[in-house]
Amino acid sequence: MALLLALGASSAAMAQPTLRVIDTAPNDVLNVREYPTTDARIIGMIPPDGRGIIPTGERNGNGVFVR
């Protein structure tokens, strides 16, 4: 599973950047975790074609906090 997200412009408002999932296999998901570690509890999943993911602005290494 890839943990990569790319910045993209929101179609609704250019001021609100959004993220999309990239480099994730069509039969896989991107796990959303409680904390930015691989052993943290999974609290959600984003499909491999997920778009419109809103970042909070916080980062931890390669981890991006999202809403």
mmCIF file of N, CA and C in Angstrom, residues 10-60:
data_model
loop_
_atom_site.group_PDB
_atom_site.id
_atom_site.type_symbol
_atom_site.label_atom_id
_atom_site.label_comp_id
_atom_site.label_asym_id
_atom_site.label_seq_id
_atom_site.Cartn_x
_atom_site.Cartn_y
_atom_site.Cartn_z
ATOM 1 N N SER A 10 -9.093 22.197 -5.416
ATOM 2 C CA SER A 10 -10.499 21.860 -5.261
ATOM 3 C C SER A 10 -11.288 22.520 -6.369
ATOM 4 N N SER A 11 -12.252 21.813 -6.926
ATOM 5 C CA SER A 11 -13.063 22.391 -7.983
ATOM 6 C C SER A 11 -14.021 23.435 -7.426
ATOM 7 N N ALA A 12 -14.360 23.349 -6.147
ATOM 8 C CA ALA A 12 -15.297 24.293 -5.549
ATOM 9 C C ALA A 12 -14.634 25.619 -5.202
ATOM 10 N N ALA A 13 -13.426 25.562 -4.698
ATOM 11 C CA ALA A 13 -12.757 26.800 -4.286
ATOM 12 C C ALA A 13 -11.255 26.626 -4.415
ATOM 13 N N MET A 14 -10.616 27.502 -5.136
ATOM 14 C CA MET A 14 -9.174 27.412 -5.338
ATOM 15 C C MET A 14 -8.411 27.655 -4.040
ATOM 16 N N ALA A 15 -9.005 28.320 -3.058
ATOM 17 C CA ALA A 15 -8.328 28.624 -1.805
ATOM 18 C C ALA A 15 -8.175 27.388 -0.922
ATOM 19 N N GLN A 16 -9.024 26.386 -1.099
ATOM 20 C CA GLN A 16 -8.994 25.188 -0.273
ATOM 21 C C GLN A 16 -8.301 24.051 -1.019
ATOM 22 N N PRO A 17 -6.995 23.818 -0.745
ATOM 23 C CA PRO A 17 -6.326 22.703 -1.416
ATOM 24 C C PRO A 17 -6.854 21.365 -0.891
ATOM 25 N N THR A 18 -6.879 20.394 -1.758
ATOM 26 C CA THR A 18 -7.292 19.048 -1.364
ATOM 27 C C THR A 18 -6.221 18.062 -1.795
ATOM 28 N N LEU A 19 -6.341 16.842 -1.311
ATOM 29 C CA LEU A 19 -5.400 15.781 -1.633
ATOM 30 C C LEU A 19 -6.126 14.685 -2.387
ATOM 31 N N ARG A 20 -5.343 13.874 -3.100
ATOM 32 C CA ARG A 20 -5.885 12.688 -3.749
ATOM 33 C C ARG A 20 -4.900 11.558 -3.555
ATOM 34 N N VAL A 21 -5.384 10.358 -3.586
ATOM 35 C CA VAL A 21 -4.553 9.164 -3.415
ATOM 36 C C VAL A 21 -3.850 8.873 -4.741
ATOM 37 N N ILE A 22 -2.558 8.557 -4.678
ATOM 38 C CA ILE A 22 -1.798 8.154 -5.868
ATOM 39 C C ILE A 22 -0.976 6.915 -5.531
ATOM 40 N N ASP A 23 -0.569 6.209 -6.565
ATOM 41 C CA ASP A 23 0.322 5.048 -6.432
ATOM 42 C C ASP A 23 -0.211 3.964 -5.492
ATOM 43 N N THR A 24 -1.523 3.779 -5.476
ATOM 44 C CA THR A 24 -2.134 2.703 -4.696
ATOM 45 C C THR A 24 -2.822 1.762 -5.674
ATOM 46 N N ALA A 25 -2.593 0.477 -5.525
ATOM 47 C CA ALA A 25 -3.157 -0.521 -6.433
ATOM 48 C C ALA A 25 -4.684 -0.438 -6.465
ATOM 49 N N PRO A 26 -5.291 -0.745 -7.615
ATOM 50 C CA PRO A 26 -6.754 -0.676 -7.751
ATOM 51 C C PRO A 26 -7.524 -1.551 -6.756
ATOM 52 N N ASN A 27 -6.904 -2.595 -6.253
ATOM 53 C CA ASN A 27 -7.573 -3.488 -5.303
ATOM 54 C C ASN A 27 -7.117 -3.254 -3.862
ATOM 55 N N ASP A 28 -6.526 -2.076 -3.592
ATOM 56 C CA ASP A 28 -5.996 -1.758 -2.275
ATOM 57 C C ASP A 28 -6.683 -0.498 -1.740
ATOM 58 N N VAL A 29 -6.359 -0.106 -0.522
ATOM 59 C CA VAL A 29 -6.877 1.118 0.083
ATOM 60 C C VAL A 29 -5.730 1.848 0.778
ATOM 61 N N LEU A 30 -5.958 3.110 1.077
ATOM 62 C CA LEU A 30 -5.017 3.884 1.881
ATOM 63 C C LEU A 30 -5.590 3.931 3.290
ATOM 64 N N ASN A 31 -4.877 3.361 4.247
ATOM 65 C CA ASN A 31 -5.357 3.354 5.629
ATOM 66 C C ASN A 31 -5.165 4.724 6.263
ATOM 67 N N VAL A 32 -6.182 5.180 6.968
ATOM 68 C CA VAL A 32 -6.102 6.406 7.760
ATOM 69 C C VAL A 32 -5.904 5.950 9.194
ATOM 70 N N ARG A 33 -4.835 6.422 9.807
ATOM 71 C CA ARG A 33 -4.484 5.950 11.144
ATOM 72 C C ARG A 33 -4.637 7.055 12.185
ATOM 73 N N GLU A 34 -4.835 6.636 13.411
ATOM 74 C CA GLU A 34 -5.022 7.569 14.519
ATOM 75 C C GLU A 34 -3.783 8.441 14.732
ATOM 76 N N TYR A 35 -2.625 7.869 14.546
ATOM 77 C CA TYR A 35 -1.348 8.567 14.680
ATOM 78 C C TYR A 35 -0.473 8.190 13.488
ATOM 79 N N PRO A 36 0.516 8.985 13.145
ATOM 80 C CA PRO A 36 1.332 8.707 11.952
ATOM 81 C C PRO A 36 2.400 7.626 12.154
ATOM 82 N N THR A 37 1.964 6.450 12.600
ATOM 83 C CA THR A 37 2.864 5.304 12.721
ATOM 84 C C THR A 37 2.160 4.079 12.152
ATOM 85 N N THR A 38 2.926 3.137 11.655
ATOM 86 C CA THR A 38 2.332 1.949 11.038
ATOM 87 C C THR A 38 1.657 1.026 12.044
ATOM 88 N N ASP A 39 1.957 1.175 13.340
ATOM 89 C CA ASP A 39 1.301 0.325 14.334
ATOM 90 C C ASP A 39 0.115 1.020 15.005
ATOM 91 N N ALA A 40 -0.216 2.244 14.580
ATOM 92 C CA ALA A 40 -1.372 2.959 15.141
ATOM 93 C C ALA A 40 -2.672 2.342 14.636
ATOM 94 N N ARG A 41 -3.720 2.521 15.401
ATOM 95 C CA ARG A 41 -5.039 1.979 15.069
ATOM 96 C C ARG A 41 -5.562 2.588 13.771
ATOM 97 N N ILE A 42 -6.105 1.749 12.893
ATOM 98 C CA ILE A 42 -6.717 2.202 11.641
ATOM 99 C C ILE A 42 -8.101 2.751 11.978
ATOM 100 N N ILE A 43 -8.353 4.012 11.600
ATOM 101 C CA ILE A 43 -9.644 4.634 11.898
ATOM 102 C C ILE A 43 -10.477 4.893 10.645
ATOM 103 N N GLY A 44 -9.908 4.590 9.495
ATOM 104 C CA GLY A 44 -10.646 4.765 8.253
ATOM 105 C C GLY A 44 -9.838 4.248 7.085
ATOM 106 N N MET A 45 -10.477 4.210 5.922
ATOM 107 C CA MET A 45 -9.816 3.770 4.694
ATOM 108 C C MET A 45 -10.277 4.661 3.557
ATOM 109 N N ILE A 46 -9.337 4.983 2.675
ATOM 110 C CA ILE A 46 -9.639 5.789 1.499
ATOM 111 C C ILE A 46 -9.397 4.912 0.278
ATOM 112 N N PRO A 47 -10.345 4.863 -0.655
ATOM 113 C CA PRO A 47 -10.172 4.024 -1.842
ATOM 114 C C PRO A 47 -9.020 4.519 -2.716
ATOM 115 N N PRO A 48 -8.498 3.657 -3.599
ATOM 116 C CA PRO A 48 -7.342 4.032 -4.418
ATOM 117 C C PRO A 48 -7.612 5.201 -5.365
ATOM 118 N N ASP A 49 -8.874 5.505 -5.621
ATOM 119 C CA ASP A 49 -9.211 6.657 -6.473
ATOM 120 C C ASP A 49 -9.753 7.825 -5.641
ATOM 121 N N GLY A 50 -9.454 7.814 -4.326
ATOM 122 C CA GLY A 50 -9.960 8.844 -3.425
ATOM 123 C C GLY A 50 -9.484 10.241 -3.809
ATOM 124 N N ARG A 51 -10.404 11.201 -3.760
ATOM 125 C CA ARG A 51 -10.116 12.610 -4.079
ATOM 126 C C ARG A 51 -10.835 13.503 -3.078
ATOM 127 N N GLY A 52 -10.429 14.772 -3.037
ATOM 128 C CA GLY A 52 -11.104 15.747 -2.189
ATOM 129 C C GLY A 52 -10.803 15.596 -0.714
ATOM 130 N N ILE A 53 -9.675 15.008 -0.384
ATOM 131 C CA ILE A 53 -9.276 14.794 1.011
ATOM 132 C C ILE A 53 -8.724 16.121 1.536
ATOM 133 N N ILE A 54 -9.236 16.576 2.663
ATOM 134 C CA ILE A 54 -8.874 17.897 3.183
ATOM 135 C C ILE A 54 -7.765 17.774 4.219
ATOM 136 N N PRO A 55 -6.588 18.372 3.946
ATOM 137 C CA PRO A 55 -5.497 18.344 4.921
ATOM 138 C C PRO A 55 -5.734 19.382 6.018
ATOM 139 N N THR A 56 -5.256 19.093 7.227
ATOM 140 C CA THR A 56 -5.388 20.053 8.327
ATOM 141 C C THR A 56 -4.269 21.086 8.294
ATOM 142 N N GLY A 57 -3.208 20.796 7.548
ATOM 143 C CA GLY A 57 -2.041 21.676 7.531
ATOM 144 C C GLY A 57 -0.905 21.125 8.376
ATOM 145 N N GLU A 58 -1.199 20.141 9.214
ATOM 146 C CA GLU A 58 -0.166 19.516 10.047
ATOM 147 C C GLU A 58 0.483 18.362 9.311
ATOM 148 N N ARG A 59 1.777 18.191 9.543
ATOM 149 C CA ARG A 59 2.528 17.079 8.964
ATOM 150 C C ARG A 59 3.414 16.482 10.055
ATOM 151 N N ASN A 60 3.774 15.219 9.864
ATOM 152 C CA ASN A 60 4.717 14.549 10.736
ATOM 153 C C ASN A 60 5.544 13.655 9.829
#
